[in-house]
PDB file of C-alpha atoms and ligand atoms in Angstrom:
ATOM      1  CA  MET A   1     -28.170  72.512  52.342  1.00 47.00           C
ATOM      2  CA  LYS A   2     -31.150  71.760  52.701  1.00 50.00           C
ATOM      3  CA  ARG A   3     -30.749  68.249  53.896  1.00 55.00           C
ATOM      4  CA  LEU A   4     -28.188  69.669  56.174  1.00 51.00           C
ATOM      5  CA  ILE A   5     -30.377  72.087  57.297  1.00 50.00           C
ATOM      6  CA  LEU A   6     -32.946  69.631  57.894  1.00 50.00           C
ATOM      7  CA  ALA A   7     -31.382  66.432  58.867  1.00 51.00           C
ATOM      8  CA  GLY A   8     -29.890  69.305  61.956  1.00 49.00           C
ATOM      9  CA  LEU A   9     -33.772  69.897  63.138  1.00 48.00           C
ATOM     10  CA  LEU A  10     -34.227  66.081  63.220  1.00 49.00           C
ATOM     11  CA  ILE A  11     -31.215  65.559  65.244  1.00 49.00           C
ATOM     12  CA  CYS A  12     -31.950  68.807  67.945  1.00 47.00           C
ATOM     13  CA  CYS A  13     -35.664  66.552  67.973  1.00 45.00           C
ATOM     14  CA  VAL A  14     -34.052  63.809  68.629  1.00 45.00           C
ATOM     15  CA  LEU A  15     -32.101  64.480  71.539  1.00 47.00           C
ATOM     16  CA  ALA A  16     -34.692  67.255  73.061  1.00 44.00           C
ATOM     17  CA  ALA A  17     -37.062  63.517  72.623  1.00 42.00           C
ATOM     18  CA  GLY A  18     -35.305  62.884  75.809  1.00 41.00           C
ATOM     19  CA  PRO A  19     -34.960  59.206  77.384  1.00 46.00           C
ATOM     20  CA  ALA A  20     -37.945  57.537  75.486  1.00 48.00           C
ATOM     21  CA  LEU A  21     -35.386  57.292  72.444  1.00 58.00           C
ATOM     22  CA  ALA A  22     -32.066  56.046  74.446  1.00 81.00           C
ATOM     23  CA  GLU A  23     -28.871  55.270  72.067  1.00 92.00           C
ATOM     24  CA  PRO A  24     -27.338  52.119  71.424  1.00 97.00           C
ATOM     25  CA  MET A  25     -25.348  50.871  73.744  1.00 97.00           C
ATOM     26  CA  GLN A  26     -21.939  51.390  72.567  1.00 97.00           C
ATOM     27  CA  VAL A  27     -19.382  47.945  73.050  1.00 98.00           C
ATOM     28  CA  PHE A  28     -16.297  46.381  71.262  1.00 98.00           C
ATOM     29  CA  VAL A  29     -15.503  43.253  69.524  1.00 98.00           C
ATOM     30  CA  THR A  30     -12.208  41.904  68.515  1.00 97.00           C
ATOM     31  CA  ILE A  31     -12.833  40.733  64.856  1.00 96.00           C
ATOM     32  CA  VAL A  32     -15.600  41.089  62.654  1.00 97.00           C
ATOM     33  CA  PRO A  33     -17.204  37.727  62.487  1.00 98.00           C
ATOM     34  CA  GLN A  34     -18.350  38.803  66.052  1.00 98.00           C
ATOM     35  CA  LYS A  35     -19.902  42.541  65.002  1.00 98.00           C
ATOM     36  CA  TYR A  36     -22.200  39.089  63.606  1.00 98.00           C
ATOM     37  CA  PHE A  37     -22.926  37.563  66.089  1.00 98.00           C
ATOM     38  CA  VAL A  38     -23.591  40.754  68.679  1.00 98.00           C
ATOM     39  CA  ASP A  39     -25.243  42.372  66.262  1.00 98.00           C
ATOM     40  CA  LYS A  40     -28.099  38.436  65.769  1.00 98.00           C
ATOM     41  CA  ILE A  41     -27.910  38.887  69.854  1.00 98.00           C
ATOM     42  CA  GLY A  42     -28.044  42.772  70.479  1.00 98.00           C
ATOM     43  CA  GLY A  43     -29.978  44.277  67.448  1.00 98.00           C
ATOM     44  CA  ASP A  44     -30.604  47.894  67.686  1.00 97.00           C
ATOM     45  CA  LEU A  45     -29.821  48.087  71.253  1.00 98.00           C
ATOM     46  CA  VAL A  46     -26.280  47.846  70.644  1.00 98.00           C
ATOM     47  CA  GLU A  47     -23.950  49.579  68.360  1.00 98.00           C
ATOM     48  CA  VAL A  48     -20.347  47.698  68.457  1.00 98.00           C
ATOM     49  CA  SER A  49     -16.959  49.116  66.861  1.00 97.00           C
ATOM     50  CA  VAL A  50     -14.311  46.344  65.529  1.00 97.00           C
ATOM     51  CA  MET A  51     -11.351  46.908  66.552  1.00 97.00           C
ATOM     52  CA  VAL A  52      -9.200  44.774  64.192  1.00 95.00           C
ATOM     53  CA  PRO A  53     -10.617  46.315  60.522  1.00 91.00           C
ATOM     54  CA  PRO A  54     -11.323  44.395  57.281  1.00 84.00           C
ATOM     55  CA  GLY A  55      -8.062  43.301  56.039  1.00 83.00           C
ATOM     56  CA  ALA A  56      -5.893  42.986  59.218  1.00 87.00           C
ATOM     57  CA  SER A  57      -4.489  40.198  61.137  1.00 85.00           C
ATOM     58  CA  PRO A  58      -5.767  39.606  64.541  1.00 85.00           C
ATOM     59  CA  HIS A  59      -2.572  37.551  64.972  1.00 81.00           C
ATOM     60  CA  HIS A  60      -0.447  41.316  64.963  1.00 82.00           C
ATOM     61  CA  TYR A  61      -2.714  44.250  65.459  1.00 91.00           C
ATOM     62  CA  GLU A  62      -2.123  47.855  67.469  1.00 92.00           C
ATOM     63  CA  PRO A  63      -5.256  49.868  68.256  1.00 94.00           C
ATOM     64  CA  ARG A  64      -5.508  53.093  66.280  1.00 94.00           C
ATOM     65  CA  PRO A  65      -5.843  56.645  68.420  1.00 93.00           C
ATOM     66  CA  LYS A  66      -9.178  57.109  67.542  1.00 94.00           C
ATOM     67  CA  GLN A  67     -10.686  53.344  68.694  1.00 95.00           C
ATOM     68  CA  MET A  68      -8.445  54.119  72.263  1.00 92.00           C
ATOM     69  CA  VAL A  69     -11.140  57.648  72.400  1.00 92.00           C
ATOM     70  CA  ALA A  70     -13.850  55.450  71.166  1.00 93.00           C
ATOM     71  CA  LEU A  71     -13.557  52.291  74.102  1.00 94.00           C
ATOM     72  CA  SER A  72     -13.437  55.415  76.244  1.00 93.00           C
ATOM     73  CA  LYS A  73     -17.413  55.627  75.903  1.00 94.00           C
ATOM     74  CA  ALA A  74     -17.703  51.825  75.830  1.00 97.00           C
ATOM     75  CA  ARG A  75     -19.383  49.393  78.309  1.00 97.00           C
ATOM     76  CA  ILE A  76     -18.251  45.831  77.053  1.00 98.00           C
ATOM     77  CA  TYR A  77     -14.989  44.212  74.979  1.00 98.00           C
ATOM     78  CA  PHE A  78     -16.371  40.851  73.923  1.00 98.00           C
ATOM     79  CA  GLY A  79     -12.802  39.158  73.462  1.00 98.00           C
ATOM     80  CA  ILE A  80     -12.026  35.775  71.539  1.00 97.00           C
ATOM     81  CA  GLY A  81      -9.165  35.146  72.568  1.00 95.00           C
ATOM     82  CA  VAL A  82      -6.364  36.295  69.695  1.00 92.00           C
ATOM     83  CA  GLU A  83      -3.602  37.356  70.460  1.00 89.00           C
ATOM     84  CA  PHE A  84      -3.921  39.807  69.931  1.00 91.00           C
ATOM     85  CA  GLU A  85      -5.858  40.736  72.822  1.00 94.00           C
ATOM     86  CA  GLN A  86      -3.005  38.604  74.838  1.00 89.00           C
ATOM     87  CA  VAL A  87      -0.743  42.071  73.794  1.00 87.00           C
ATOM     88  CA  TRP A  88      -3.154  44.899  74.499  1.00 92.00           C
ATOM     89  CA  LEU A  89      -6.084  43.871  76.136  1.00 92.00           C
ATOM     90  CA  LYS A  90      -5.550  45.166  80.092  1.00 92.00           C
ATOM     91  CA  ARG A  91      -4.212  48.240  78.448  1.00 91.00           C
ATOM     92  CA  LEU A  92      -7.350  48.827  76.423  1.00 91.00           C
ATOM     93  CA  ALA A  93      -9.378  47.840  80.467  1.00 92.00           C
ATOM     94  CA  SER A  94      -7.451  50.434  81.653  1.00 91.00           C
ATOM     95  CA  THR A  95      -8.634  53.148  80.106  1.00 88.00           C
ATOM     96  CA  ASN A  96     -12.113  52.844  80.545  1.00 94.00           C
ATOM     97  CA  ASP A  97     -13.096  50.819  83.811  1.00 93.00           C
ATOM     98  CA  LYS A  98     -16.312  51.832  83.362  1.00 95.00           C
ATOM     99  CA  MET A  99     -16.238  48.801  80.678  1.00 97.00           C
ATOM    100  CA  LYS A 100     -16.653  45.413  81.654  1.00 97.00           C
ATOM    101  CA  ILE A 101     -14.191  42.493  79.944  1.00 97.00           C
ATOM    102  CA  VAL A 102     -16.755  39.446  78.602  1.00 98.00           C
ATOM    103  CA  HIS A 103     -14.094  36.238  76.771  1.00 98.00           C
ATOM    104  CA  THR A 104     -16.435  34.609  73.910  1.00 98.00           C
ATOM    105  CA  GLU A 105     -14.491  31.822  74.151  1.00 98.00           C
ATOM    106  CA  ALA A 106     -14.834  31.708  77.668  1.00 98.00           C
ATOM    107  CA  GLY A 107     -16.172  28.030  78.071  1.00 98.00           C
ATOM    108  CA  ILE A 108     -14.759  26.109  74.310  1.00 97.00           C
ATOM    109  CA  ARG A 109     -12.682  23.272  74.774  1.00 95.00           C
ATOM    110  CA  LYS A 110      -9.373  24.567  72.595  1.00 96.00           C
ATOM    111  CA  ILE A 111      -7.995  21.986  70.103  1.00 95.00           C
ATOM    112  CA  PRO A 112      -4.182  22.724  69.778  1.00 92.00           C
ATOM    113  CA  MET A 113      -2.992  24.899  67.369  1.00 86.00           C
ATOM    114  CA  GLN A 114      -2.948  22.581  64.079  1.00 70.00           C
ATOM    115  CA  ALA A 115       0.417  21.044  63.364  1.00 63.00           C
ATOM    116  CA  HIS A 116       2.984  21.207  60.704  1.00 51.00           C
ATOM    117  CA  ASP A 117       3.598  17.798  58.209  1.00 46.00           C
ATOM    118  CA  HIS A 118       7.444  17.734  58.965  1.00 42.00           C
ATOM    119  CA  ASP A 119      10.271  17.041  56.289  1.00 38.00           C
ATOM    120  CA  LYS A 120       8.817  13.268  57.086  1.00 38.00           C
ATOM    121  CA  ALA A 121      12.482  11.755  55.896  1.00 36.00           C
ATOM    122  CA  GLY A 122      14.768  13.892  57.037  1.00 35.00           C
ATOM    123  CA  ASP A 123      13.415  13.323  60.911  1.00 37.00           C
ATOM    124  CA  ARG A 124      12.976   9.896  59.784  1.00 34.00           C
ATOM    125  CA  LYS A 125      16.892   9.963  58.862  1.00 34.00           C
ATOM    126  CA  LYS A 126      17.865  11.407  62.196  1.00 35.00           C
ATOM    127  CA  GLY A 127      16.024   7.934  64.126  1.00 33.00           C
ATOM    128  CA  THR A 128      14.604  10.610  66.259  1.00 33.00           C
ATOM    129  CA  ASP A 129      11.120  10.140  68.027  1.00 32.00           C
ATOM    130  CA  HIS A 130       9.868  13.368  67.698  1.00 33.00           C
ATOM    131  CA  ASP A 131       6.810  12.851  66.247  1.00 32.00           C
ATOM    132  CA  ALA A 132       5.866  11.249  69.905  1.00 32.00           C
ATOM    133  CA  GLY A 133       6.703  14.436  71.239  1.00 32.00           C
ATOM    134  CA  HIS A 134       4.832  16.531  68.275  1.00 33.00           C
ATOM    135  CA  ASP A 135       1.870  18.227  70.603  1.00 35.00           C
ATOM    136  CA  SER A 136       4.502  19.543  73.620  1.00 35.00           C
ATOM    137  CA  ASP A 137       6.897  21.232  70.861  1.00 36.00           C
ATOM    138  CA  HIS A 138       3.198  22.814  69.753  1.00 44.00           C
ATOM    139  CA  GLY A 139       1.616  23.679  72.736  1.00 61.00           C
ATOM    140  CA  THR A 140      -0.025  26.324  70.978  1.00 87.00           C
ATOM    141  CA  LEU A 141      -4.441  26.017  71.334  1.00 93.00           C
ATOM    142  CA  ASP A 142      -6.265  27.235  68.600  1.00 95.00           C
ATOM    143  CA  PRO A 143      -7.977  30.361  67.716  1.00 94.00           C
ATOM    144  CA  HIS A 144      -9.974  30.897  65.706  1.00 95.00           C
ATOM    145  CA  VAL A 145     -12.587  29.035  67.684  1.00 97.00           C
ATOM    146  CA  TRP A 146     -15.541  31.318  65.292  1.00 98.00           C
ATOM    147  CA  THR A 147     -14.335  29.009  62.129  1.00 97.00           C
ATOM    148  CA  SER A 148     -17.537  26.222  63.255  1.00 98.00           C
ATOM    149  CA  PRO A 149     -21.063  26.766  64.250  1.00 98.00           C
ATOM    150  CA  VAL A 150     -21.467  24.142  67.126  1.00 97.00           C
ATOM    151  CA  ARG A 151     -18.716  26.304  69.056  1.00 98.00           C
ATOM    152  CA  VAL A 152     -19.431  29.611  67.736  1.00 98.00           C
ATOM    153  CA  GLN A 153     -23.431  28.904  70.432  1.00 98.00           C
ATOM    154  CA  VAL A 154     -21.056  29.033  73.064  1.00 98.00           C
ATOM    155  CA  ILE A 155     -20.015  32.266  72.068  1.00 98.00           C
ATOM    156  CA  ALA A 156     -22.924  33.311  71.589  1.00 98.00           C
ATOM    157  CA  ARG A 157     -24.740  32.625  74.972  1.00 98.00           C
ATOM    158  CA  ASN A 158     -21.264  34.456  76.348  1.00 98.00           C
ATOM    159  CA  ILE A 159     -22.568  37.251  74.423  1.00 98.00           C
ATOM    160  CA  ARG A 160     -26.256  36.900  75.626  1.00 98.00           C
ATOM    161  CA  ASP A 161     -24.631  36.637  78.999  1.00 98.00           C
ATOM    162  CA  GLY A 162     -22.695  40.250  78.761  1.00 98.00           C
ATOM    163  CA  LEU A 163     -25.796  42.001  77.815  1.00 98.00           C
ATOM    164  CA  VAL A 164     -27.463  40.895  79.849  1.00 98.00           C
ATOM    165  CA  GLY A 165     -25.150  41.849  82.419  1.00 98.00           C
ATOM    166  CA  ALA A 166     -24.507  45.474  81.411  1.00 97.00           C
ATOM    167  CA  ASP A 167     -28.305  46.236  80.479  1.00 97.00           C
ATOM    168  CA  PRO A 168     -30.400  44.016  82.810  1.00 97.00           C
ATOM    169  CA  ALA A 169     -33.690  46.192  81.900  1.00 97.00           C
ATOM    170  CA  HIS A 170     -33.496  44.834  77.883  1.00 98.00           C
ATOM    171  CA  LYS A 171     -32.718  40.569  79.013  1.00 98.00           C
ATOM    172  CA  ALA A 172     -35.892  39.496  77.187  1.00 98.00           C
ATOM    173  CA  GLU A 173     -35.511  40.846  74.497  1.00 98.00           C
ATOM    174  CA  TYR A 174     -31.303  40.361  74.390  1.00 98.00           C
ATOM    175  CA  ASP A 175     -33.080  36.320  75.218  1.00 98.00           C
ATOM    176  CA  GLN A 176     -35.093  36.275  72.140  1.00 98.00           C
ATOM    177  CA  ARG A 177     -32.712  37.186  69.882  1.00 98.00           C
ATOM    178  CA  TYR A 178     -30.567  34.596  71.193  1.00 98.00           C
ATOM    179  CA  TYR A 179     -32.629  32.031  71.497  1.00 98.00           C
ATOM    180  CA  ARG A 180     -33.192  32.963  67.658  1.00 98.00           C
ATOM    181  CA  PHE A 181     -30.109  32.622  66.918  1.00 98.00           C
ATOM    182  CA  MET A 182     -29.192  29.155  68.410  1.00 98.00           C
ATOM    183  CA  LYS A 183     -31.521  28.130  66.257  1.00 98.00           C
ATOM    184  CA  GLU A 184     -30.332  29.431  63.168  1.00 98.00           C
ATOM    185  CA  LEU A 185     -27.079  27.767  64.175  1.00 98.00           C
ATOM    186  CA  GLU A 186     -28.328  24.548  64.656  1.00 98.00           C
ATOM    187  CA  ALA A 187     -29.411  24.423  60.591  1.00 98.00           C
ATOM    188  CA  LEU A 188     -25.982  25.809  59.788  1.00 98.00           C
ATOM    189  CA  ASP A 189     -25.152  22.863  61.367  1.00 98.00           C
ATOM    190  CA  ALA A 190     -27.176  20.672  60.263  1.00 98.00           C
ATOM    191  CA  GLU A 191     -26.028  21.773  56.462  1.00 98.00           C
ATOM    192  CA  LEU A 192     -22.406  21.392  57.162  1.00 98.00           C
ATOM    193  CA  ARG A 193     -23.160  17.734  58.302  1.00 98.00           C
ATOM    194  CA  GLN A 194     -24.834  16.794  55.499  1.00 98.00           C
ATOM    195  CA  THR A 195     -22.893  19.069  53.496  1.00 97.00           C
ATOM    196  CA  PHE A 196     -19.620  16.950  54.558  1.00 98.00           C
ATOM    197  CA  GLN A 197     -21.347  13.953  55.212  1.00 97.00           C
ATOM    198  CA  GLY A 198     -19.109  10.698  53.961  1.00 97.00           C
ATOM    199  CA  ARG A 199     -16.069  13.053  53.597  1.00 97.00           C
ATOM    200  CA  GLN A 200     -14.792  12.196  56.401  1.00 96.00           C
ATOM    201  CA  GLY A 201     -11.672  11.471  57.075  1.00 97.00           C
ATOM    202  CA  LEU A 202     -10.918  13.742  53.338  1.00 98.00           C
ATOM    203  CA  ARG A 203      -8.417  16.910  53.323  1.00 97.00           C
ATOM    204  CA  PHE A 204      -7.798  20.564  52.057  1.00 98.00           C
ATOM    205  CA  MET A 205      -5.020  22.742  51.780  1.00 97.00           C
ATOM    206  CA  VAL A 206      -4.750  26.251  53.314  1.00 97.00           C
ATOM    207  CA  PHE A 207      -1.856  28.451  53.830  1.00 96.00           C
ATOM    208  CA  HIS A 208      -2.480  30.048  57.260  1.00 94.00           C
ATOM    209  CA  PRO A 209      -4.429  27.031  59.692  1.00 95.00           C
ATOM    210  CA  ALA A 210      -7.990  29.532  61.164  1.00 95.00           C
ATOM    211  CA  TRP A 211     -10.189  25.857  60.133  1.00 97.00           C
ATOM    212  CA  GLY A 212      -9.276  24.212  62.470  1.00 97.00           C
ATOM    213  CA  TYR A 213     -12.102  23.992  64.631  1.00 98.00           C
ATOM    214  CA  LEU A 214     -14.814  23.506  60.818  1.00 98.00           C
ATOM    215  CA  ALA A 215     -12.354  20.342  60.122  1.00 98.00           C
ATOM    216  CA  HIS A 216     -12.345  18.484  63.391  1.00 97.00           C
ATOM    217  CA  ASP A 217     -16.112  19.340  64.262  1.00 98.00           C
ATOM    218  CA  TYR A 218     -16.817  18.146  60.315  1.00 98.00           C
ATOM    219  CA  GLY A 219     -14.049  15.427  60.590  1.00 98.00           C
ATOM    220  CA  LEU A 220     -12.142  16.643  57.767  1.00 98.00           C
ATOM    221  CA  GLU A 221      -8.050  16.943  57.533  1.00 97.00           C
ATOM    222  CA  GLN A 222      -6.882  20.395  57.275  1.00 96.00           C
ATOM    223  CA  VAL A 223      -3.135  20.683  56.131  1.00 96.00           C
ATOM    224  CA  PRO A 224      -1.292  23.323  56.736  1.00 96.00           C
ATOM    225  CA  VAL A 225       1.361  25.206  54.547  1.00 95.00           C
ATOM    226  CA  GLU A 226       2.520  27.800  56.994  1.00 93.00           C
ATOM    227  CA  ILE A 227       4.953  26.367  59.977  1.00 87.00           C
ATOM    228  CA  GLU A 228       4.581  28.169  62.875  1.00 82.00           C
ATOM    229  CA  GLY A 229       3.419  31.016  61.180  1.00 84.00           C
ATOM    230  CA  LYS A 230       6.226  31.502  58.783  1.00 89.00           C
ATOM    231  CA  GLU A 231       6.124  30.406  54.953  1.00 92.00           C
ATOM    232  CA  PRO A 232       7.504  27.321  55.062  1.00 94.00           C
ATOM    233  CA  LYS A 233      11.085  26.637  53.925  1.00 94.00           C
ATOM    234  CA  PRO A 234      12.401  25.467  51.209  1.00 95.00           C
ATOM    235  CA  SER A 235      12.526  21.523  52.040  1.00 96.00           C
ATOM    236  CA  GLN A 236       9.183  21.780  53.807  1.00 95.00           C
ATOM    237  CA  LEU A 237       7.135  23.214  50.564  1.00 95.00           C
ATOM    238  CA  GLN A 238       9.236  20.734  48.642  1.00 97.00           C
ATOM    239  CA  ALA A 239       7.744  18.148  51.191  1.00 96.00           C
ATOM    240  CA  LEU A 240       4.429  19.930  50.595  1.00 96.00           C
ATOM    241  CA  ILE A 241       4.895  20.002  47.540  1.00 97.00           C
ATOM    242  CA  GLU A 242       5.373  16.600  47.235  1.00 97.00           C
ATOM    243  CA  ARG A 243       2.432  15.559  49.717  1.00 96.00           C
ATOM    244  CA  ALA A 244       0.163  16.964  47.073  1.00 97.00           C
ATOM    245  CA  ARG A 245       1.360  15.395  44.419  1.00 97.00           C
ATOM    246  CA  ALA A 246       0.908  12.184  45.945  1.00 96.00           C
ATOM    247  CA  GLU A 247      -2.358  13.048  47.299  1.00 96.00           C
ATOM    248  CA  GLY A 248      -4.101  14.644  44.538  1.00 97.00           C
ATOM    249  CA  ILE A 249      -4.455  18.300  46.038  1.00 97.00           C
ATOM    250  CA  ARG A 250      -5.361  20.754  43.621  1.00 97.00           C
ATOM    251  CA  VAL A 251      -6.656  23.422  45.529  1.00 98.00           C
ATOM    252  CA  VAL A 252      -4.626  25.941  48.145  1.00 97.00           C
ATOM    253  CA  PHE A 253      -6.885  28.288  50.155  1.00 97.00           C
ATOM    254  CA  VAL A 254      -5.537  31.728  50.649  1.00 96.00           C
ATOM    255  CA  GLN A 255      -6.761  34.413  53.229  1.00 94.00           C
ATOM    256  CA  PRO A 256      -6.705  37.576  52.815  1.00 89.00           C
ATOM    257  CA  GLN A 257      -4.964  39.409  55.260  1.00 86.00           C
ATOM    258  CA  ILE A 258      -1.840  37.169  55.342  1.00 87.00           C
ATOM    259  CA  SER A 259       0.549  37.466  52.337  1.00 83.00           C
ATOM    260  CA  SER A 260       1.112  33.600  51.310  1.00 86.00           C
ATOM    261  CA  LYS A 261       4.214  33.417  48.450  1.00 91.00           C
ATOM    262  CA  SER A 262       4.849  29.772  49.193  1.00 94.00           C
ATOM    263  CA  ALA A 263       0.535  29.427  48.588  1.00 96.00           C
ATOM    264  CA  ALA A 264       1.744  30.759  44.644  1.00 95.00           C
ATOM    265  CA  THR A 265       4.388  27.925  44.317  1.00 96.00           C
ATOM    266  CA  ILE A 266       2.821  24.655  45.576  1.00 97.00           C
ATOM    267  CA  ALA A 267      -0.438  25.866  43.688  1.00 97.00           C
ATOM    268  CA  LYS A 268       1.987  25.607  40.600  1.00 96.00           C
ATOM    269  CA  ALA A 269       4.333  23.310  40.973  1.00 97.00           C
ATOM    270  CA  ILE A 270       0.783  20.794  41.211  1.00 96.00           C
ATOM    271  CA  GLY A 271      -0.680  22.322  38.558  1.00 96.00           C
ATOM    272  CA  GLY A 272      -3.832  23.281  40.790  1.00 97.00           C
ATOM    273  CA  GLU A 273      -4.532  26.944  41.442  1.00 96.00           C
ATOM    274  CA  VAL A 274      -5.001  29.009  44.875  1.00 97.00           C
ATOM    275  CA  VAL A 275      -8.007  30.551  45.970  1.00 97.00           C
ATOM    276  CA  PRO A 276      -9.351  32.355  48.675  1.00 96.00           C
ATOM    277  CA  ALA A 277     -11.294  31.735  52.062  1.00 96.00           C
ATOM    278  CA  ASP A 278     -11.968  34.290  54.509  1.00 96.00           C
ATOM    279  CA  PRO A 279     -12.121  33.333  57.789  1.00 96.00           C
ATOM    280  CA  LEU A 280     -12.644  36.895  58.746  1.00 95.00           C
ATOM    281  CA  ALA A 281     -15.320  37.504  56.615  1.00 96.00           C
ATOM    282  CA  ALA A 282     -18.428  39.977  57.675  1.00 96.00           C
ATOM    283  CA  ASP A 283     -21.388  38.512  57.007  1.00 97.00           C
ATOM    284  CA  TRP A 284     -20.477  35.076  58.540  1.00 98.00           C
ATOM    285  CA  GLY A 285     -23.409  32.492  57.990  1.00 98.00           C
ATOM    286  CA  ARG A 286     -23.271  33.106  54.259  1.00 98.00           C
ATOM    287  CA  ASN A 287     -19.408  32.862  54.281  1.00 98.00           C
ATOM    288  CA  LEU A 288     -19.444  29.579  56.331  1.00 98.00           C
ATOM    289  CA  MET A 289     -21.443  28.258  53.944  1.00 98.00           C
ATOM    290  CA  GLU A 290     -20.268  29.169  50.677  1.00 97.00           C
ATOM    291  CA  GLN A 291     -16.901  28.884  52.048  1.00 98.00           C
ATOM    292  CA  ALA A 292     -18.035  24.727  53.052  1.00 98.00           C
ATOM    293  CA  ALA A 293     -18.906  24.102  49.394  1.00 98.00           C
ATOM    294  CA  ARG A 294     -15.651  24.933  47.593  1.00 98.00           C
ATOM    295  CA  PHE A 295     -13.995  23.172  50.702  1.00 98.00           C
ATOM    296  CA  LYS A 296     -16.086  20.679  50.090  1.00 98.00           C
ATOM    297  CA  ALA A 297     -14.891  20.803  46.087  1.00 97.00           C
ATOM    298  CA  ALA A 298     -11.418  20.648  46.821  1.00 98.00           C
ATOM    299  CA  LEU A 299     -11.352  17.194  49.477  1.00 98.00           C
ATOM    300  CA  LYS A 300      -8.828  14.999  48.473  1.00 97.00           C
TER     301      LYS A 300
HETATM  302 ZN1   ZN B 401      -5.196  33.386  62.236  1.00 62.55          ZN
END
């Protein structure tokens, strides 16, 4: 009780102190790793709310009423281009006309969403030129741009520009933190290059293909289990098991936010194991390095 009264007094004093102790700017991001990025550049000048909470999938999420209320106080919404935003961003923007929308993925050259390997035997039997038309069949671009530090450099610049635009009085502070974060990203990139040196062209199998940019930027191949966002059909599952056997793959990576029955089926069939790989972890930098080590150990 005493503590409560003290806290109350403190709050009164802080409020009475006036504009010298300005409140941090309220901003929103879509996914947890973006909070890491905005915190790096915004520091204590910003307070970041995450729209898609840990444990939920950013591909299919509906904002809670409480979040809609919080949005009315936000100065910036930092998007990253996942499906959730295609459905919701306009509606979120219409709730608060003072809120700026910053597309942090702007300027990133996106790669096509990793297409699955077809049941090759089946396709070939039909004698079609299916493989030639493959990319146009699956024309979606990969939204998971935050899994490579090279791409995150672009994201960081967009965040810096967004913060400076909304709060030009603190430009020097945002700039300073931005350059420091860019150095960190360069160091991470160098470390990843070292980690995967001499392993170009090797593969890892993952249920939900969220690691396309990491794979692309460091010369690896991500073999997805999921087919167009769904569990594979029995024939496709069989083909994946045969491929894993032929290539000596022993690990199937799974994302905690996404249920993945077939990953366990494959692992069992190949006498391998299912290993977690979380692309949405809060401690983005450390998670990326730990994940890279796990991928490295599983590469075939
Ligand atoms: Zn995803």
